[in-house]
CSV table of C-alpha atoms and ligand atoms in Angstrom, one decimal:
chain,number,residue,atom,x,y,z
A,1,MET,CA,-42.4,1.3,-48.9
A,2,SER,CA,-40.9,0.0,-45.7
A,3,VAL,CA,-37.5,0.9,-47.0
A,4,SER,CA,-38.5,4.5,-47.7
A,5,SER,CA,-40.2,4.9,-44.3
A,6,SER,CA,-37.3,3.5,-42.4
A,7,GLY,CA,-35.0,5.7,-44.5
A,8,SER,CA,-37.0,8.8,-43.6
A,9,ARG,CA,-37.0,7.8,-39.9
A,10,ALA,CA,-33.2,7.4,-40.0
A,11,LEU,CA,-33.0,10.8,-41.7
A,12,ALA,CA,-35.3,12.4,-39.1
A,13,ALA,CA,-33.2,10.8,-36.3
A,14,ARG,CA,-30.0,12.2,-37.9
A,15,VAL,CA,-31.5,15.7,-38.3
A,16,GLY,CA,-32.8,15.5,-34.7
A,17,ARG,CA,-29.3,14.5,-33.4
A,18,ARG,CA,-27.6,17.3,-35.3
A,19,ALA,CA,-30.2,19.8,-34.0
A,20,ALA,CA,-29.7,18.6,-30.4
A,21,THR,CA,-26.0,18.8,-30.7
A,22,ALA,CA,-26.2,22.3,-32.2
A,23,ALA,CA,-28.6,23.4,-29.4
A,24,ARG,CA,-26.2,22.0,-26.8
A,25,SER,CA,-23.3,23.9,-28.2
A,26,ALA,CA,-25.4,27.1,-28.3
A,27,TYR,CA,-26.5,26.5,-24.8
A,28,TYR,CA,-23.0,26.1,-23.4
A,29,GLY,CA,-22.0,29.2,-25.5
A,30,THR,CA,-24.6,31.4,-23.8
A,31,GLY,CA,-27.1,30.0,-21.4
A,32,TYR,CA,-24.6,28.2,-19.2
A,33,ARG,CA,-22.9,31.5,-18.4
A,34,VAL,CA,-26.0,33.4,-17.1
A,35,ARG,CA,-28.5,32.9,-14.3
A,36,TYR,CA,-32.2,32.6,-15.1
A,37,PRO,CA,-35.3,31.2,-13.5
A,38,GLY,CA,-35.5,27.4,-13.9
A,39,LYS,CA,-31.8,27.1,-14.8
A,40,LYS,CA,-31.4,24.0,-12.6
A,41,SER,CA,-34.3,22.1,-14.2
A,42,VAL,CA,-33.1,23.0,-17.8
A,43,GLU,CA,-29.5,21.8,-16.9
A,44,ASP,CA,-30.8,18.6,-15.2
A,45,ARG,CA,-32.7,17.7,-18.4
A,46,LEU,CA,-29.6,18.6,-20.5
A,47,HIS,CA,-27.4,16.3,-18.3
A,48,ARG,CA,-29.9,13.5,-18.6
A,49,TRP,CA,-29.8,13.8,-22.4
A,50,GLU,CA,-25.9,14.1,-22.4
A,51,THR,CA,-25.6,11.0,-20.2
A,52,ALA,CA,-28.1,9.0,-22.2
A,53,THR,CA,-26.4,9.8,-25.5
A,54,GLY,CA,-22.8,9.4,-24.1
A,55,ARG,CA,-21.8,13.0,-24.9
A,56,GLY,CA,-18.2,12.7,-23.7
A,57,ASP,CA,-17.4,14.6,-20.6
A,58,VAL,CA,-20.6,14.3,-18.6
A,59,PRO,CA,-21.4,12.6,-15.2
A,60,LEU,CA,-21.3,8.8,-15.2
A,61,SER,CA,-22.0,6.2,-12.6
A,62,GLN,CA,-19.3,4.4,-10.6
A,63,THR,CA,-20.2,1.2,-12.5
A,64,MET,CA,-19.6,2.9,-15.8
A,65,TRP,CA,-16.3,4.3,-14.7
A,66,ASP,CA,-15.2,0.9,-13.3
A,67,GLU,CA,-16.2,-0.8,-16.5
A,68,GLN,CA,-14.2,1.8,-18.5
A,69,TYR,CA,-11.1,1.4,-16.4
A,70,GLY,CA,-11.5,-2.4,-16.4
A,71,ARG,CA,-11.3,-2.4,-20.2
A,72,GLY,CA,-8.3,0.0,-20.4
A,73,ARG,CA,-10.3,2.9,-21.8
A,74,TRP,CA,-8.1,5.5,-20.0
A,75,SER,CA,-4.7,3.7,-20.3
A,76,PHE,CA,-3.7,6.2,-23.0
A,77,LEU,CA,-3.4,9.0,-20.4
A,78,SER,CA,0.0,7.6,-19.4
A,79,GLY,CA,1.3,8.0,-22.9
A,80,ILE,CA,3.6,10.6,-24.4
A,81,GLU,CA,0.7,12.2,-26.3
A,82,GLU,CA,-0.7,13.4,-23.0
A,83,MET,CA,2.6,14.5,-21.5
A,84,ALA,CA,2.1,18.3,-21.9
A,85,HIS,CA,-0.9,19.0,-19.7
A,86,TYR,CA,0.5,16.9,-16.8
A,87,ALA,CA,3.8,18.9,-17.2
A,88,VAL,CA,2.0,22.2,-17.0
A,89,ILE,CA,0.0,21.1,-13.9
A,90,VAL,CA,3.2,20.0,-12.1
A,91,GLY,CA,4.9,23.2,-13.3
A,92,TYR,CA,2.3,25.4,-11.8
A,93,ALA,CA,2.3,23.5,-8.5
A,94,THR,CA,6.1,23.4,-8.1
A,95,PHE,CA,6.5,27.0,-9.2
A,96,LEU,CA,3.8,28.4,-6.9
A,97,LYS,CA,3.8,25.9,-4.0
A,98,PRO,CA,7.0,23.8,-3.9
A,99,ASP,CA,7.0,20.7,-1.7
A,100,SER,CA,3.3,21.0,-1.2
A,101,SER,CA,0.4,18.9,0.0
A,102,VAL,CA,-1.6,17.9,-3.0
A,103,LEU,CA,-5.2,16.8,-3.4
A,104,ASP,CA,-5.9,15.2,-6.7
A,105,VAL,CA,-9.7,15.2,-7.4
A,106,GLY,CA,-10.6,12.5,-9.9
A,107,CYS,CA,-7.1,11.0,-9.7
A,108,GLY,CA,-7.9,8.1,-12.0
A,109,ALA,CA,-5.2,5.4,-12.1
A,110,GLY,CA,-2.6,7.9,-10.7
A,111,VAL,CA,-0.8,9.3,-13.8
A,112,LEU,CA,-0.5,12.8,-12.1
A,113,HIS,CA,0.8,11.2,-8.9
A,114,GLU,CA,3.5,9.5,-11.0
A,115,ARG,CA,4.5,12.9,-12.5
A,116,PHE,CA,4.5,14.5,-9.0
A,117,SER,CA,6.7,11.7,-7.7
A,118,VAL,CA,9.5,12.8,-9.9
A,119,VAL,CA,9.6,16.3,-8.4
A,120,GLY,CA,8.4,15.3,-4.9
A,121,TYR,CA,5.6,16.5,-2.6
A,122,ARG,CA,5.0,16.6,1.1
A,123,ARG,CA,1.6,14.8,1.2
A,124,TYR,CA,-0.6,13.5,-1.7
A,125,THR,CA,-4.2,12.4,-1.5
A,126,GLY,CA,-6.1,11.1,-4.5
A,127,VAL,CA,-9.8,10.5,-4.7
A,128,ASP,CA,-11.7,8.9,-7.5
A,129,ILE,CA,-15.2,7.5,-7.9
A,130,SER,CA,-13.8,4.4,-9.6
A,131,GLN,CA,-12.6,1.6,-7.3
A,132,VAL,CA,-11.1,-0.2,-10.2
A,133,ALA,CA,-9.0,2.9,-11.0
A,134,VAL,CA,-7.6,3.4,-7.5
A,135,GLU,CA,-7.3,-0.2,-6.3
A,136,SER,CA,-3.7,-0.8,-7.4
A,137,LEU,CA,-2.7,2.6,-6.1
A,138,GLN,CA,-4.1,1.7,-2.7
A,139,ASP,CA,-1.9,-1.4,-2.6
A,140,THR,CA,1.3,0.4,-3.6
A,141,ALA,CA,0.9,4.0,-2.2
A,142,PRO,CA,4.2,5.4,-0.8
A,143,PRO,CA,4.2,6.5,2.9
A,144,HIS,CA,2.9,10.1,2.4
A,145,ALA,CA,0.3,9.2,-0.2
A,146,SER,CA,-3.2,7.8,0.0
A,147,PHE,CA,-5.9,7.0,-2.5
A,148,HIS,CA,-9.7,6.8,-1.8
A,149,ALA,CA,-12.5,5.4,-3.9
A,150,PHE,CA,-15.2,7.9,-3.2
A,151,ASP,CA,-17.6,10.3,-5.0
A,152,ALA,CA,-15.6,13.5,-4.8
A,153,ALA,CA,-18.8,15.6,-4.8
A,154,THR,CA,-19.3,14.5,-1.2
A,155,PHE,CA,-15.8,13.4,-0.1
A,156,THR,CA,-14.3,15.2,2.9
A,157,PRO,CA,-10.5,15.0,2.9
A,158,GLU,CA,-8.5,15.1,6.1
A,159,GLY,CA,-6.9,18.5,6.7
A,160,ARG,CA,-6.2,21.2,4.1
A,161,TYR,CA,-4.1,21.3,1.0
A,162,ASP,CA,-1.7,23.7,-0.7
A,163,VAL,CA,-2.6,22.5,-4.1
A,164,ILE,CA,-6.0,21.0,-5.3
A,165,VAL,CA,-6.0,19.7,-8.8
A,166,PHE,CA,-9.0,18.8,-11.1
A,167,ASN,CA,-7.2,17.2,-14.0
A,168,GLU,CA,-9.6,16.3,-16.7
A,169,SER,CA,-12.2,15.6,-14.0
A,170,ILE,CA,-14.3,18.8,-13.3
A,171,THR,CA,-16.6,18.3,-16.3
A,172,TYR,CA,-17.7,14.9,-15.0
A,173,PHE,CA,-19.5,16.4,-12.0
A,174,ALA,CA,-23.2,17.2,-12.4
A,175,ASP,CA,-22.6,20.7,-10.9
A,176,PRO,CA,-18.9,21.5,-11.5
A,177,LEU,CA,-19.1,25.0,-10.3
A,178,ALA,CA,-20.6,23.9,-6.9
A,179,VAL,CA,-17.9,21.2,-6.6
A,180,PHE,CA,-15.1,23.8,-7.3
A,181,ALA,CA,-16.6,26.1,-4.7
A,182,ARG,CA,-16.9,23.3,-2.2
A,183,TYR,CA,-13.2,22.3,-2.5
A,184,GLN,CA,-12.1,25.9,-1.8
A,185,GLN,CA,-12.8,25.1,1.9
A,186,PHE,CA,-10.1,22.4,1.8
A,187,LEU,CA,-7.4,24.9,0.7
A,188,SER,CA,-4.7,26.0,3.0
A,189,PRO,CA,-4.4,29.8,3.3
A,190,GLY,CA,-2.7,31.0,0.1
A,191,GLY,CA,-3.3,27.6,-1.6
A,192,ILE,CA,-4.1,27.2,-5.3
A,193,VAL,CA,-6.6,25.2,-7.3
A,194,ILE,CA,-5.5,23.9,-10.7
A,195,VAL,CA,-8.1,23.0,-13.3
A,196,SER,CA,-7.0,21.4,-16.6
A,197,CYS,CA,-9.6,20.5,-19.3
A,198,HIS,CA,-9.5,19.2,-22.7
A,199,VAL,CA,-11.2,22.0,-24.6
A,200,GLN,CA,-12.7,20.4,-27.6
A,201,SER,CA,-16.0,20.1,-25.8
A,202,PRO,CA,-18.4,23.0,-25.5
A,203,ARG,CA,-19.2,21.9,-21.9
A,204,ALA,CA,-15.6,22.1,-20.8
A,205,ARG,CA,-15.1,25.5,-22.4
A,206,ALA,CA,-18.2,26.9,-20.8
A,207,ILE,CA,-17.2,25.5,-17.3
A,208,LEU,CA,-13.8,27.1,-17.6
A,209,ARG,CA,-15.1,30.4,-18.7
A,210,ARG,CA,-17.5,30.5,-15.7
A,211,LEU,CA,-14.7,29.5,-13.3
A,212,GLU,CA,-12.3,32.1,-14.7
A,213,ARG,CA,-14.9,34.8,-14.6
A,214,GLU,CA,-15.9,34.1,-11.0
A,215,ASN,CA,-12.6,33.3,-9.4
A,216,ALA,CA,-9.2,34.8,-9.0
A,217,VAL,CA,-7.0,33.6,-11.8
A,218,ILE,CA,-3.2,33.5,-11.1
A,219,ASP,CA,-2.3,32.3,-14.6
A,220,ALA,CA,-3.6,30.2,-17.5
A,221,THR,CA,-1.8,28.2,-20.2
A,222,ASP,CA,-3.3,27.0,-23.5
A,223,ILE,CA,-1.7,23.7,-24.5
A,224,THR,CA,-1.7,22.0,-27.8
A,225,GLN,CA,0.1,18.6,-28.3
A,226,GLY,CA,-0.5,16.8,-31.5
A,227,ARG,CA,-4.1,17.4,-32.5
A,228,THR,CA,-5.4,17.9,-28.9
A,229,SER,CA,-5.8,21.1,-26.9
A,230,TRP,CA,-6.2,21.7,-23.2
A,231,ARG,CA,-6.4,24.8,-21.0
A,232,CYS,CA,-4.8,24.7,-17.6
A,233,VAL,CA,-5.7,27.4,-15.1
A,234,ALA,CA,-4.2,28.1,-11.7
A,235,PHE,CA,-6.7,29.8,-9.3
A,236,GLY,CA,-5.9,31.6,-6.1
A,237,ASP,CA,-7.8,30.9,-2.8
A,238,GLN,CA,-10.2,33.8,-3.0
A,239,ALA,CA,-13.4,34.1,-5.1
A,240,ARG,CA,-13.5,37.4,-7.0
B,1,SAM,C1,-10.7,11.6,-17.9
B,1,SAM,S1,-10.5,10.8,-16.4
B,1,SAM,C2,-9.0,11.6,-15.7
B,1,SAM,C3,-8.3,10.8,-14.7
B,1,SAM,C4,-7.1,11.5,-14.0
B,1,SAM,N1,-7.3,12.8,-13.6
B,1,SAM,C5,-5.9,11.4,-14.9
B,1,SAM,O1,-5.4,12.4,-15.4
B,1,SAM,O2,-5.4,10.3,-15.1
B,1,SAM,C6,-11.7,11.4,-15.3
B,1,SAM,C7,-11.7,10.9,-13.9
B,1,SAM,O3,-12.7,11.5,-13.1
B,1,SAM,C8,-13.2,10.5,-12.2
B,1,SAM,N2,-14.5,11.0,-11.7
B,1,SAM,C9,-15.6,11.2,-12.4
B,1,SAM,N3,-16.7,11.5,-11.6
B,1,SAM,C10,-16.2,11.5,-10.4
B,1,SAM,C11,-16.7,11.8,-9.1
B,1,SAM,N4,-18.0,12.1,-8.9
B,1,SAM,N5,-15.9,11.7,-8.0
B,1,SAM,C12,-14.6,11.3,-8.2
B,1,SAM,N6,-14.0,11.0,-9.3
B,1,SAM,C13,-14.8,11.2,-10.4
B,1,SAM,C14,-13.3,9.3,-13.1
B,1,SAM,O4,-13.4,8.1,-12.4
B,1,SAM,C15,-12.0,9.4,-13.9
B,1,SAM,O5,-11.0,8.7,-13.2
């Protein structure tokens, strides 16, 4: 009897998890794109559930990011399997804004900075919530680069930038659309914002759709390398 009741509890939990996952996908497919009364409280509850159940690209605390960097969870980003989306970001930046000042929001352990170092930049600032991710960068930064351990939702950089990049980072903010809008004020006139996202997640796809609908898109590239796909979008400095 105890076996069958624990079996049915496990089955109910599995069905519940599947239903919640399907509801989340449906929500990002439709509800996320529209405005309705009580939207904030619905999304706050959704993010609490996503965070509690570790649903991938959702906000995490600094402690959790530090722990992940400490155990090498993100080391794979410097491998050849991830080469394509970094190359497209650097390609957009150098094509549209050669020799630019670059602000890398959610810079992690500096993989994008390494890729930019090959082509050059005028000034480079990285900000990441994880102290563990940026500490070695802080010790070794070249003269025109600096790296800050700070929550980018409230970070205020010095000056303005020609290129602001959110590389695999925008989905980790509680309110990605507000963070994107906030960083527009740190763009130089004619500057660009580049957002790259791994698009396997419904949250990432919904965020990109909203950003592309509400902002001026210069160009976008869909990237597939191996079994993984990303979308990389270059935005202009004016909201539509
Ligand atoms: C998937 S990793 C990508 C890292 C980096 N862009 C790269 O390509 O190597 C996401 C990064 O976003 C950072 N991040 C998440 N929330 C953040 C926040 N509120 N402020 C600043 N950085 C944040 C994480 O610490 C992490 O380094």
